[in-house]
mmCIF file of C-alpha atoms in Angstrom:
data_model
loop_
_atom_site.group_PDB
_atom_site.id
_atom_site.type_symbol
_atom_site.label_atom_id
_atom_site.label_comp_id
_atom_site.label_asym_id
_atom_site.label_seq_id
_atom_site.Cartn_x
_atom_site.Cartn_y
_atom_site.Cartn_z
ATOM 1 C CA LYS A 575 5.448 -16.203 -10.570
ATOM 2 C CA ALA A 576 5.474 -16.208 -7.261
ATOM 3 C CA GLY A 577 4.428 -13.388 -5.599
ATOM 4 C CA VAL A 578 5.828 -11.377 -2.155
ATOM 5 C CA THR A 579 5.474 -13.882 0.440
ATOM 6 C CA GLN A 580 5.339 -12.715 4.066
ATOM 7 C CA THR A 581 5.325 -15.103 7.110
ATOM 8 C CA PRO A 582 3.861 -15.984 9.703
ATOM 9 C CA ARG A 583 0.121 -15.095 8.271
ATOM 10 C CA TYR A 584 -1.256 -14.446 11.718
ATOM 11 C CA LEU A 585 0.482 -13.780 15.971
ATOM 12 C CA ILE A 586 -1.168 -13.173 19.027
ATOM 13 C CA LYS A 587 1.681 -11.626 21.577
ATOM 14 C CA THR A 588 1.664 -10.239 25.033
ATOM 15 C CA ARG A 589 2.157 -6.522 25.651
ATOM 16 C CA GLY A 590 6.224 -5.955 26.587
ATOM 17 C CA GLN A 591 7.238 -8.854 24.361
ATOM 18 C CA GLN A 592 8.792 -8.663 20.888
ATOM 19 C CA VAL A 593 7.658 -10.202 17.266
ATOM 20 C CA THR A 594 9.984 -10.454 13.890
ATOM 21 C CA LEU A 595 8.405 -10.778 10.533
ATOM 22 C CA SER A 596 9.785 -11.798 7.970
ATOM 23 C CA CYS A 597 8.815 -11.107 4.080
ATOM 24 C CA SER A 598 10.702 -13.002 0.542
ATOM 25 C CA PRO A 599 10.091 -10.920 -2.211
ATOM 26 C CA ILE A 600 9.872 -11.266 -5.984
ATOM 27 C CA SER A 601 12.774 -12.610 -7.723
ATOM 28 C CA GLY A 602 15.002 -10.728 -8.613
ATOM 29 C CA HIS A 603 12.858 -7.285 -6.633
ATOM 30 C CA ARG A 604 15.163 -5.814 -4.317
ATOM 31 C CA SER A 605 13.077 -2.916 -2.641
ATOM 32 C CA VAL A 606 11.286 -3.840 -0.585
ATOM 33 C CA SER A 607 8.793 -2.035 1.858
ATOM 34 C CA TRP A 608 7.054 -1.913 4.855
ATOM 35 C CA TYR A 609 4.193 -0.667 5.894
ATOM 36 C CA GLN A 610 1.350 -0.755 8.533
ATOM 37 C CA GLN A 611 -2.678 -0.932 8.323
ATOM 38 C CA THR A 612 -5.104 -0.352 11.204
ATOM 39 C CA PRO A 613 -8.835 0.327 10.746
ATOM 40 C CA GLY A 614 -8.238 4.756 12.270
ATOM 41 C CA GLN A 615 -4.643 5.515 10.521
ATOM 42 C CA GLY A 616 -5.447 3.106 7.778
ATOM 43 C CA LEU A 617 -2.095 2.249 5.555
ATOM 44 C CA GLN A 618 1.463 3.876 6.884
ATOM 45 C CA PHE A 619 5.056 3.090 5.648
ATOM 46 C CA LEU A 620 7.555 2.197 8.222
ATOM 47 C CA PHE A 621 10.942 1.874 6.199
ATOM 48 C CA GLU A 622 12.266 0.680 3.334
ATOM 49 C CA TYR A 623 15.122 -1.514 1.751
ATOM 50 C CA PHE A 624 17.341 -1.288 -1.092
ATOM 51 C CA SER A 625 20.280 -3.699 -1.590
ATOM 52 C CA GLU A 626 20.351 -4.150 2.461
ATOM 53 C CA THR A 627 20.196 -0.411 2.931
ATOM 54 C CA GLN A 628 17.359 1.357 4.776
ATOM 55 C CA ARG A 629 16.601 4.338 3.120
ATOM 56 C CA ASN A 630 13.330 6.284 3.867
ATOM 57 C CA LYS A 631 11.851 5.500 7.293
ATOM 58 C CA GLY A 632 8.103 6.376 8.703
ATOM 59 C CA ASN A 633 7.242 8.585 12.183
ATOM 60 C CA PHE A 634 7.805 5.315 13.884
ATOM 61 C CA PRO A 635 9.147 4.241 17.031
ATOM 62 C CA GLY A 636 12.613 3.599 17.041
ATOM 63 C CA ARG A 637 11.032 -0.022 18.117
ATOM 64 C CA PHE A 638 10.295 -0.331 14.748
ATOM 65 C CA SER A 639 13.131 -1.903 13.295
ATOM 66 C CA GLY A 640 13.542 -3.633 10.327
ATOM 67 C CA ARG A 641 16.681 -5.114 7.439
ATOM 68 C CA GLN A 642 17.364 -6.630 4.658
ATOM 69 C CA PHE A 643 19.594 -9.788 3.985
ATOM 70 C CA SER A 644 21.780 -10.376 -0.254
ATOM 71 C CA ASN A 645 19.231 -11.917 -1.251
ATOM 72 C CA SER A 646 16.498 -9.604 -0.242
ATOM 73 C CA ARG A 647 14.550 -10.967 1.793
ATOM 74 C CA SER A 648 13.837 -8.492 5.110
ATOM 75 C CA GLU A 649 12.657 -9.012 8.236
ATOM 76 C CA MET A 650 10.414 -6.680 10.405
ATOM 77 C CA ASN A 651 11.243 -6.141 14.628
ATOM 78 C CA VAL A 652 8.986 -4.703 16.616
ATOM 79 C CA SER A 653 10.855 -3.879 20.370
ATOM 80 C CA THR A 654 8.300 -3.894 23.913
ATOM 81 C CA LEU A 655 5.211 -4.842 22.154
ATOM 82 C CA GLU A 656 2.150 -1.824 22.719
ATOM 83 C CA LEU A 657 -1.504 -2.363 22.241
ATOM 84 C CA GLY A 658 -1.644 0.153 20.050
ATOM 85 C CA ASP A 659 0.966 -2.315 17.656
ATOM 86 C CA SER A 660 -1.802 -4.852 16.849
ATOM 87 C CA ALA A 661 -2.318 -4.211 13.103
ATOM 88 C CA LEU A 662 -1.935 -5.814 9.651
ATOM 89 C CA TYR A 663 1.209 -5.901 8.248
ATOM 90 C CA LEU A 664 1.710 -5.886 4.907
ATOM 91 C CA CYS A 665 5.355 -5.756 3.230
ATOM 92 C CA ALA A 666 5.593 -4.440 -0.499
ATOM 93 C CA SER A 667 8.685 -5.218 -3.045
ATOM 94 C CA SER A 668 9.377 -3.192 -6.544
ATOM 95 C CA LEU A 669 11.927 -3.897 -9.467
ATOM 96 C CA ALA A 670 13.692 -0.766 -9.120
ATOM 97 C CA THR A 671 13.284 2.771 -7.110
ATOM 98 C CA TYR A 672 10.315 4.581 -9.102
ATOM 99 C CA THR A 673 8.589 0.857 -10.168
ATOM 100 C CA GLU A 674 5.825 -0.367 -9.214
ATOM 101 C CA ALA A 675 4.716 -1.958 -5.684
ATOM 102 C CA PHE A 676 3.216 -5.683 -5.017
ATOM 103 C CA PHE A 677 1.849 -6.409 -2.283
ATOM 104 C CA GLY A 678 1.939 -9.936 0.252
ATOM 105 C CA GLN A 679 -0.753 -11.044 1.965
ATOM 106 C CA GLY A 680 0.463 -10.059 5.051
ATOM 107 C CA THR A 681 0.263 -10.394 8.772
ATOM 108 C CA ARG A 682 -1.842 -9.573 11.513
ATOM 109 C CA LEU A 683 -0.392 -9.298 14.079
ATOM 110 C CA THR A 684 -2.582 -9.225 18.118
ATOM 111 C CA VAL A 685 -1.143 -7.640 21.366
ATOM 112 C CA VAL A 686 -3.102 -8.751 24.319
ATOM 113 C CA GLU B 843 2.188 18.142 5.535
ATOM 114 C CA ASP B 844 1.294 15.300 2.613
ATOM 115 C CA LYS B 845 -2.141 15.198 1.845
ATOM 116 C CA VAL B 846 -4.710 11.722 0.313
ATOM 117 C CA VAL B 847 -7.664 12.832 -0.007
ATOM 118 C CA GLN B 848 -10.297 9.353 -1.512
ATOM 119 C CA SER B 849 -13.745 10.288 -2.193
ATOM 120 C CA PRO B 850 -16.397 8.579 -1.478
ATOM 121 C CA LEU B 851 -15.929 6.504 1.505
ATOM 122 C CA SER B 852 -17.873 4.430 0.983
ATOM 123 C CA LEU B 853 -20.391 3.450 -1.899
ATOM 124 C CA VAL B 854 -23.594 0.745 -3.194
ATOM 125 C CA VAL B 855 -24.157 -0.081 -6.385
ATOM 126 C CA HIS B 856 -26.207 -2.114 -8.424
ATOM 127 C CA GLU B 857 -24.448 -4.736 -10.414
ATOM 128 C CA GLY B 858 -23.758 -3.139 -14.057
ATOM 129 C CA ASP B 859 -23.316 0.325 -13.025
ATOM 130 C CA THR B 860 -20.489 2.857 -13.631
ATOM 131 C CA VAL B 861 -18.644 3.961 -10.961
ATOM 132 C CA THR B 862 -16.393 6.747 -10.318
ATOM 133 C CA LEU B 863 -14.539 6.355 -7.675
ATOM 134 C CA ASN B 864 -11.968 9.811 -6.942
ATOM 135 C CA CYS B 865 -8.721 10.259 -5.510
ATOM 136 C CA SER B 866 -7.294 13.886 -4.923
ATOM 137 C CA TYR B 867 -3.336 15.320 -3.285
ATOM 138 C CA GLU B 868 -0.852 17.525 -1.922
ATOM 139 C CA VAL B 869 2.186 16.421 -1.559
ATOM 140 C CA THR B 870 6.392 17.760 -2.568
ATOM 141 C CA ASN B 871 8.416 16.390 -4.805
ATOM 142 C CA PHE B 872 5.360 14.358 -6.596
ATOM 143 C CA ARG B 873 6.740 11.167 -8.770
ATOM 144 C CA SER B 874 3.394 8.862 -9.976
ATOM 145 C CA LEU B 875 0.373 7.782 -8.347
ATOM 146 C CA LEU B 876 -0.882 4.025 -8.075
ATOM 147 C CA TRP B 877 -4.588 2.476 -7.800
ATOM 148 C CA TYR B 878 -5.096 -0.383 -5.514
ATOM 149 C CA LYS B 879 -7.334 -3.211 -4.971
ATOM 150 C CA GLN B 880 -7.622 -4.830 -1.593
ATOM 151 C CA GLU B 881 -10.049 -7.345 -0.676
ATOM 152 C CA LYS B 882 -9.066 -9.194 1.721
ATOM 153 C CA LYS B 883 -6.027 -8.944 2.625
ATOM 154 C CA ALA B 884 -3.145 -8.244 -0.036
ATOM 155 C CA PRO B 885 -3.608 -4.748 -2.015
ATOM 156 C CA THR B 886 -3.704 -6.030 -5.719
ATOM 157 C CA PHE B 887 -1.916 -3.063 -7.979
ATOM 158 C CA LEU B 888 -4.266 -1.906 -10.767
ATOM 159 C CA PHE B 889 -2.381 1.194 -12.066
ATOM 160 C CA MET B 890 0.202 3.388 -11.887
ATOM 161 C CA LEU B 891 -0.059 7.218 -13.502
ATOM 162 C CA THR B 892 3.391 9.543 -14.037
ATOM 163 C CA SER B 893 1.658 11.779 -16.494
ATOM 164 C CA SER B 894 -0.987 13.599 -16.750
ATOM 165 C CA GLY B 895 -3.642 13.380 -19.318
ATOM 166 C CA ILE B 896 -2.794 9.532 -20.337
ATOM 167 C CA GLU B 897 -5.430 6.978 -19.644
ATOM 168 C CA LYS B 898 -4.554 3.964 -18.351
ATOM 169 C CA LYS B 899 -7.061 0.374 -18.884
ATOM 170 C CA SER B 900 -7.020 -2.946 -18.659
ATOM 171 C CA GLY B 901 -10.375 -4.900 -18.954
ATOM 172 C CA ARG B 902 -13.372 -2.672 -17.007
ATOM 173 C CA LEU B 903 -10.954 0.237 -15.956
ATOM 174 C CA SER B 904 -9.744 3.091 -16.520
ATOM 175 C CA SER B 905 -7.677 5.821 -15.086
ATOM 176 C CA ILE B 906 -6.517 9.176 -15.333
ATOM 177 C CA LEU B 907 -4.062 11.525 -13.573
ATOM 178 C CA ASP B 908 -4.355 15.637 -13.730
ATOM 179 C CA LYS B 909 -1.278 17.199 -12.754
ATOM 180 C CA LYS B 910 -2.851 20.497 -12.692
ATOM 181 C CA GLU B 911 -5.584 20.424 -10.489
ATOM 182 C CA LEU B 912 -3.792 17.731 -8.551
ATOM 183 C CA PHE B 913 -6.238 14.643 -8.852
ATOM 184 C CA SER B 914 -6.968 11.312 -10.442
ATOM 185 C CA ILE B 915 -10.181 9.622 -11.296
ATOM 186 C CA LEU B 916 -10.372 5.718 -11.720
ATOM 187 C CA ASN B 917 -13.567 4.438 -13.469
ATOM 188 C CA ILE B 918 -14.873 0.974 -13.741
ATOM 189 C CA THR B 919 -17.395 0.049 -16.250
ATOM 190 C CA ALA B 920 -20.502 -2.855 -16.199
ATOM 191 C CA THR B 921 -19.788 -2.954 -11.905
ATOM 192 C CA GLN B 922 -20.173 -6.922 -11.545
ATOM 193 C CA THR B 923 -20.013 -8.454 -7.578
ATOM 194 C CA GLY B 924 -16.401 -9.609 -8.249
ATOM 195 C CA ASP B 925 -15.400 -4.970 -8.075
ATOM 196 C CA SER B 926 -16.964 -5.225 -3.768
ATOM 197 C CA ALA B 927 -13.600 -4.582 -2.629
ATOM 198 C CA VAL B 928 -11.878 -1.925 -0.973
ATOM 199 C CA TYR B 929 -10.207 0.553 -3.610
ATOM 200 C CA LEU B 930 -6.573 2.745 -2.705
ATOM 201 C CA CYS B 931 -4.951 5.321 -3.877
ATOM 202 C CA ALA B 932 -1.775 6.530 -3.346
ATOM 203 C CA VAL B 933 0.951 9.106 -4.315
ATOM 204 C CA GLN B 934 4.775 8.466 -4.046
ATOM 205 C CA LYS B 935 6.983 10.947 -4.122
ATOM 206 C CA TYR B 936 10.953 11.657 -5.089
ATOM 207 C CA SER B 937 13.485 11.596 -3.106
ATOM 208 C CA GLY B 938 17.427 12.439 -3.055
ATOM 209 C CA GLY B 939 17.501 9.303 -0.998
ATOM 210 C CA GLY B 940 15.466 6.938 -2.720
ATOM 211 C CA ALA B 941 12.206 6.052 -3.291
ATOM 212 C CA ASP B 942 9.709 7.829 -0.753
ATOM 213 C CA GLY B 943 7.430 4.994 0.676
ATOM 214 C CA LEU B 944 3.322 5.599 -0.320
ATOM 215 C CA THR B 945 1.633 8.071 0.972
ATOM 216 C CA PHE B 946 -1.858 5.855 0.769
ATOM 217 C CA GLY B 947 -6.310 7.677 1.647
ATOM 218 C CA LYS B 948 -8.118 6.244 2.843
ATOM 219 C CA GLY B 949 -9.770 4.671 0.898
ATOM 220 C CA THR B 950 -13.199 4.214 -1.247
ATOM 221 C CA HIS B 951 -15.808 1.037 -0.016
ATOM 222 C CA LEU B 952 -17.621 -0.527 -2.747
ATOM 223 C CA ILE B 953 -19.875 -2.564 -2.589
ATOM 224 C CA ILE B 954 -21.867 -4.500 -6.118
ATOM 225 C CA GLN B 955 -25.429 -5.053 -5.259
ATOM 226 C CA PRO B 956 -26.965 -7.668 -7.191
#
């Protein structure tokens, strides 16, 4: 059974640009959550999607957005990149609400 | 504000030792506590605990939750160098709009020396 797949694995962007990250959940999983991991703040929740609807959002600015498609694949977009957005972005999928979350390998974003 | 605190932040032991990692939490509408192992990038799921006092085991790893005292421990017996990793504790809450995101602790960086 394939795990959670995130693409790309690495990205280097310039300040002010925008970026789109992709996440394909485990087959059959309908919930996709996104997290940002930095050395200083640890893992922080960005948002969660279920059946194409954003159900919850963490405490991040509006430059961070996402969406989920009918096949449960999800994308995360960050506009007007700042140096502080450099981080490992992790996607997690769950079969349903309140079940265990399984993480992908992450996308390492570097903003220069 | 929700809080998840792990201790110790780092730990160095020798192969064969037994280690106990701690996680305490203060959250509203607690639903479950999860443990993950993170070696390079992807946190790997270990346990999900929802009920107090029921130990979950997987090989040399075990974990238990105390909902009265608001903490959990993760035990690793007969440690091996492959157990070296960051161990993350996370709490899930009940939410009217669907599951809230997990609130993570800072992790315990465990190093097993041969």
